Short mmCIF file of C-alpha atoms in Angstrom, two decimals:
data_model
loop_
_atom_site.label_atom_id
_atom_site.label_comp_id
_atom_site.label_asym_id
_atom_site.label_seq_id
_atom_site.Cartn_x
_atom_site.Cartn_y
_atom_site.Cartn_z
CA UNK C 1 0.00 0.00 0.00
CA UNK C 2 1.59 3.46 -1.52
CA UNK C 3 2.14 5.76 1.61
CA UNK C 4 2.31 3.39 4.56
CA UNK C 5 5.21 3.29 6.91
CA UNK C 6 5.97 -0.67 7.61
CA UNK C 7 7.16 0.25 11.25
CA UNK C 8 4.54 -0.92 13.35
CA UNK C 9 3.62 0.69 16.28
CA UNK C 10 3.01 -1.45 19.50
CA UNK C 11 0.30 0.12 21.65
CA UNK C 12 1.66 -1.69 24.79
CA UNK C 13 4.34 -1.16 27.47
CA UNK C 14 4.01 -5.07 28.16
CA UNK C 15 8.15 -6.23 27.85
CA UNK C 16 6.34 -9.13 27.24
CA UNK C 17 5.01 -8.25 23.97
CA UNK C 18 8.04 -6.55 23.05
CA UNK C 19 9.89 -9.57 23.74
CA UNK C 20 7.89 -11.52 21.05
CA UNK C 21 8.11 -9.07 18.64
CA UNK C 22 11.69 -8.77 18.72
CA UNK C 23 11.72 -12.94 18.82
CA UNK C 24 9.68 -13.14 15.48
CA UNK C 25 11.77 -10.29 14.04
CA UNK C 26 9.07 -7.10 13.37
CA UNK C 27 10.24 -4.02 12.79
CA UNK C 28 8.52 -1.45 15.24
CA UNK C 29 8.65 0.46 18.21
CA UNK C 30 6.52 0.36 21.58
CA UNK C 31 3.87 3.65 22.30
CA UNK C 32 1.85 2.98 25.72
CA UNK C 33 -1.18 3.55 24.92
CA UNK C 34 -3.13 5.69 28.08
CA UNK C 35 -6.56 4.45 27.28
CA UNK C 36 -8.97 3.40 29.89
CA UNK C 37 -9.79 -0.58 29.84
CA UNK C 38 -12.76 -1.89 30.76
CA UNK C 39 -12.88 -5.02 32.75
CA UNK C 40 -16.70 -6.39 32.71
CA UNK C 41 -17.50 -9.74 32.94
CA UNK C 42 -20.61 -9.64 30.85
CA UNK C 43 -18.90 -10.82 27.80
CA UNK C 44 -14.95 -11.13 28.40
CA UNK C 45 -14.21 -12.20 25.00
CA UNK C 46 -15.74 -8.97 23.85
CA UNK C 47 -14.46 -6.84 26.57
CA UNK C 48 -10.42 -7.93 25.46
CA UNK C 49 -11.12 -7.18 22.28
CA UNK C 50 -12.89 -3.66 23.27
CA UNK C 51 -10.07 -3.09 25.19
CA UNK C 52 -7.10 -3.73 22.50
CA UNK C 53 -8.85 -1.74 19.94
CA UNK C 54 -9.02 1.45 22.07
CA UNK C 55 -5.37 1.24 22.69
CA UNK C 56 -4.76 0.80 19.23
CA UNK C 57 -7.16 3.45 18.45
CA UNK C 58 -5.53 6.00 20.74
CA UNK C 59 -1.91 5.57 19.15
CA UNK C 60 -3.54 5.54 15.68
CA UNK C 61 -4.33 9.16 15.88
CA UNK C 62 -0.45 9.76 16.59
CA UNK C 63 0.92 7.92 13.73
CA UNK C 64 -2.10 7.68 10.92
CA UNK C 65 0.13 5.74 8.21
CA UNK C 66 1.48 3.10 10.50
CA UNK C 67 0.03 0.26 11.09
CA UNK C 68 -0.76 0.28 15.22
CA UNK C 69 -1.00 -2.96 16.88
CA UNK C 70 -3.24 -3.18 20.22
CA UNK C 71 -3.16 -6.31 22.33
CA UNK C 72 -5.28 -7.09 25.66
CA UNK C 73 -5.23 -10.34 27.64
CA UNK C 74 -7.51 -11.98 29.73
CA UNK C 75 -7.72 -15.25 31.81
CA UNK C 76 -11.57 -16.07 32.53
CA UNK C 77 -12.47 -18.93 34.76
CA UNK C 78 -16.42 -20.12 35.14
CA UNK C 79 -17.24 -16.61 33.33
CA UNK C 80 -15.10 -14.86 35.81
CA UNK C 81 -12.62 -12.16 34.35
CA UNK C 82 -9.63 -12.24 36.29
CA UNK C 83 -7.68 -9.34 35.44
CA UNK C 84 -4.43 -7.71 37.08
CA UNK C 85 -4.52 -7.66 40.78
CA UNK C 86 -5.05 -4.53 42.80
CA UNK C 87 -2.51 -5.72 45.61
CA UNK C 88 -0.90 -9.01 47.03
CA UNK C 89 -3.56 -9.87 48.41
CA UNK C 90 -5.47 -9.84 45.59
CA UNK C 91 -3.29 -11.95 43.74
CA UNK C 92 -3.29 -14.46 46.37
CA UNK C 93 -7.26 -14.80 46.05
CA UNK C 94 -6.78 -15.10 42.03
CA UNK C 95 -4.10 -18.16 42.54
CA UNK C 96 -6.13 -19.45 45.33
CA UNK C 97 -8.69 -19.46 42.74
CA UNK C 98 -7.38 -21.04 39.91
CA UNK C 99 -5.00 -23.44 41.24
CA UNK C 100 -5.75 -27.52 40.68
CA UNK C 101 -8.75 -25.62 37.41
CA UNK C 102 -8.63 -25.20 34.21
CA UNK C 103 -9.13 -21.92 32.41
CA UNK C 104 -8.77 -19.60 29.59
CA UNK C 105 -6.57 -17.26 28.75
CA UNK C 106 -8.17 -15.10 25.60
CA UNK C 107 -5.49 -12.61 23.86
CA UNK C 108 -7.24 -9.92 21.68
CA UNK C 109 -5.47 -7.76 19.40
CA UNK C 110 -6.09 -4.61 17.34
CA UNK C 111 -4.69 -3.60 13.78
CA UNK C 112 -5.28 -0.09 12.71
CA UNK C 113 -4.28 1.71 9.55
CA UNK C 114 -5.77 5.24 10.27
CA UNK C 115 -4.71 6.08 6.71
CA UNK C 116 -6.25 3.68 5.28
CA UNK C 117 -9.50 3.37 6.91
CA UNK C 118 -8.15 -0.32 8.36
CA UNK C 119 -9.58 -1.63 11.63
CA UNK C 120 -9.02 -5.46 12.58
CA UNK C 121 -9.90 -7.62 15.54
CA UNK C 122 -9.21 -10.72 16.28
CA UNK C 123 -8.56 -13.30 19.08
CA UNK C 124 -6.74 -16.34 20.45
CA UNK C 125 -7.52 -19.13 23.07
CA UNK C 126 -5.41 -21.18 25.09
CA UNK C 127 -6.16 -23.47 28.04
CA UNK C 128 -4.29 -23.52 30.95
CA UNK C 129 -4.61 -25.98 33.63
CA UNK C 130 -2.88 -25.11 37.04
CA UNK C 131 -1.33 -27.44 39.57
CA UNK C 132 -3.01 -28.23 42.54
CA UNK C 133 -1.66 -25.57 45.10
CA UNK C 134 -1.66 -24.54 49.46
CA UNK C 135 -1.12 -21.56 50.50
CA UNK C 136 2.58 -21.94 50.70
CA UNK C 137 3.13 -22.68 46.99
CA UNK C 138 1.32 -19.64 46.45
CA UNK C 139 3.32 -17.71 48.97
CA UNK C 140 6.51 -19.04 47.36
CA UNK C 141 5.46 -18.38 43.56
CA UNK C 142 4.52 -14.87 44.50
CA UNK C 143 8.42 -14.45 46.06
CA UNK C 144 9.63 -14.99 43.36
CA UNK C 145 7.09 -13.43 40.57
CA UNK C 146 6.09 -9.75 40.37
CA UNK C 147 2.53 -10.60 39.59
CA UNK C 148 0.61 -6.58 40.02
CA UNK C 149 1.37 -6.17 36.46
CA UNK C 150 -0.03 -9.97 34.89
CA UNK C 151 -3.65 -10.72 33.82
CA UNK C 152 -4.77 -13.65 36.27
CA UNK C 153 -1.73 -12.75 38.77
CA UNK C 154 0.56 -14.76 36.97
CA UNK C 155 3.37 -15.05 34.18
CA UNK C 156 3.70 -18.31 32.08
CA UNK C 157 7.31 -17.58 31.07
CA UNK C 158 8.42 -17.03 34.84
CA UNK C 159 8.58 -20.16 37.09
CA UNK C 160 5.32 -21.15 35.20
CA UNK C 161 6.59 -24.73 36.10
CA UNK C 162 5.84 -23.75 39.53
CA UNK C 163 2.06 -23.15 39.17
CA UNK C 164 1.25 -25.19 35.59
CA UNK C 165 0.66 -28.19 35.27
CA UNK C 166 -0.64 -27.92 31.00
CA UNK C 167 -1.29 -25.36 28.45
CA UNK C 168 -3.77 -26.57 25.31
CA UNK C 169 -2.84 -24.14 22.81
CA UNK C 170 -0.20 -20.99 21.86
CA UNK C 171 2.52 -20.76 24.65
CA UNK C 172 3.01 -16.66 23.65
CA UNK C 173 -0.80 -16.09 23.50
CA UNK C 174 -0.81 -17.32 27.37
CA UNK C 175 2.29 -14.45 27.30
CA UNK C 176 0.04 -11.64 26.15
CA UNK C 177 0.70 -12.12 22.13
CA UNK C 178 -0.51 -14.62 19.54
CA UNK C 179 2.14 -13.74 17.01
CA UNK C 180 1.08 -16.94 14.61
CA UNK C 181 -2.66 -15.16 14.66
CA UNK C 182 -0.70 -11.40 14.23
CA UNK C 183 1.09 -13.12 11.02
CA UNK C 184 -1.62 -14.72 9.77
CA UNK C 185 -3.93 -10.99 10.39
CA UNK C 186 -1.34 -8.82 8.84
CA UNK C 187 -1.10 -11.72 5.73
CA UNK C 188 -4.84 -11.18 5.05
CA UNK C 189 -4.85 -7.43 5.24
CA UNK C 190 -1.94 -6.87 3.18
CA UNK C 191 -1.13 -10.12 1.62
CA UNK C 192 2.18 -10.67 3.65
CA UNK C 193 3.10 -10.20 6.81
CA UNK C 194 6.81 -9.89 5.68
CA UNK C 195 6.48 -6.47 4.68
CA UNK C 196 7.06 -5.58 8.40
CA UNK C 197 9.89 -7.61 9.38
CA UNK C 198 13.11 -5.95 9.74
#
């Protein structure tokens, strides 16, 4: 497309996210986006991918011929959004929760191209089935694991061996981005996803 930067602009401060980009080789730079996310349990699915389009959406107005990216993740257990805990505490009840269930983590992202009138959604599933857990293994996970950041009050990639037992599905979706569903996206929109690889 005549005009459009192929730098993409990641609507996140997740190092997470930035991580996987620079792993599957993208050519862009991070811009947090300041948008407000909503967190109702109503519909999560729809509420993630509410929430990564108004990042994206945000940024888009900055940089109009880019192509913005906007991610939000979610674990949901029995209908229950569990989003990032408020406080230890908080994180203790979400592990408390989860531990020895299943449940899903849902990763919705956001491509924009302002310029070219270009709005995406789409979204990834993975199941993740946690070890049966006391008190203590909690206590010792969160020692080790700055959780007040992390959807669900935890991090796959850090001592996940700890606290999983399984995941059914994308490893880096459960990390907070599906880059097999971002190539596949960008590959539809703009027939390869190459063009924006360094």
């Amino acid at each position: 497309m005549k005009g459009v930067y192929k730098q993409i602009i990641l609507a996140s401060a997740s190092p997470r996210r930035k991580e996987l980009m620079q792993k599957h080789g993208f050519d862009f730079i991070a811009e947090p986006s300041g948008a407000q996310e909503g967190n109702s349990s109503e519909d999560c699915l729809k509420t993630a991918l509410s929430n990564a389009k108004l990042k994206a959406m945000e940024i888009a107005e900055k940089y109009p011929k880019n192509v913005v990216l906007g991610a939000d993740t979610i674990v949901v257990l029995d209908g229950k959004l569990f989003g990032k805990p408020k406080d230890l505490k908080d994180a203790k009840e979400m592990l408390n929760a989860l531990q020895g269930r299943t449940h899903s983590v849902f990763t919705a992202i956001a491509i924009i191209l302002k310029s070219e009138n270009i709005f995406k959604t789409a979204a990834e599933e993975s199941r993740v089935s946690f070890k049966k857990m006391d008190l203590q293994d909690i206590e010792n996970y969160l020692q080790k694991v700055n959780v007040l950041d992390k959807a669900g009050a935890y991090a796959a990639q850090e001592f996940g061996e700890l606290i999983i037992e399984k995941i059914d599905g994308d490893f880096e979706n459960v990390m907070g981005l599906p880059c097999s569903l971002l190539k596949n996206e960008l590959g539809r929109i703009f027939g390869s996803f190459k063009i924006f690889l360094k």
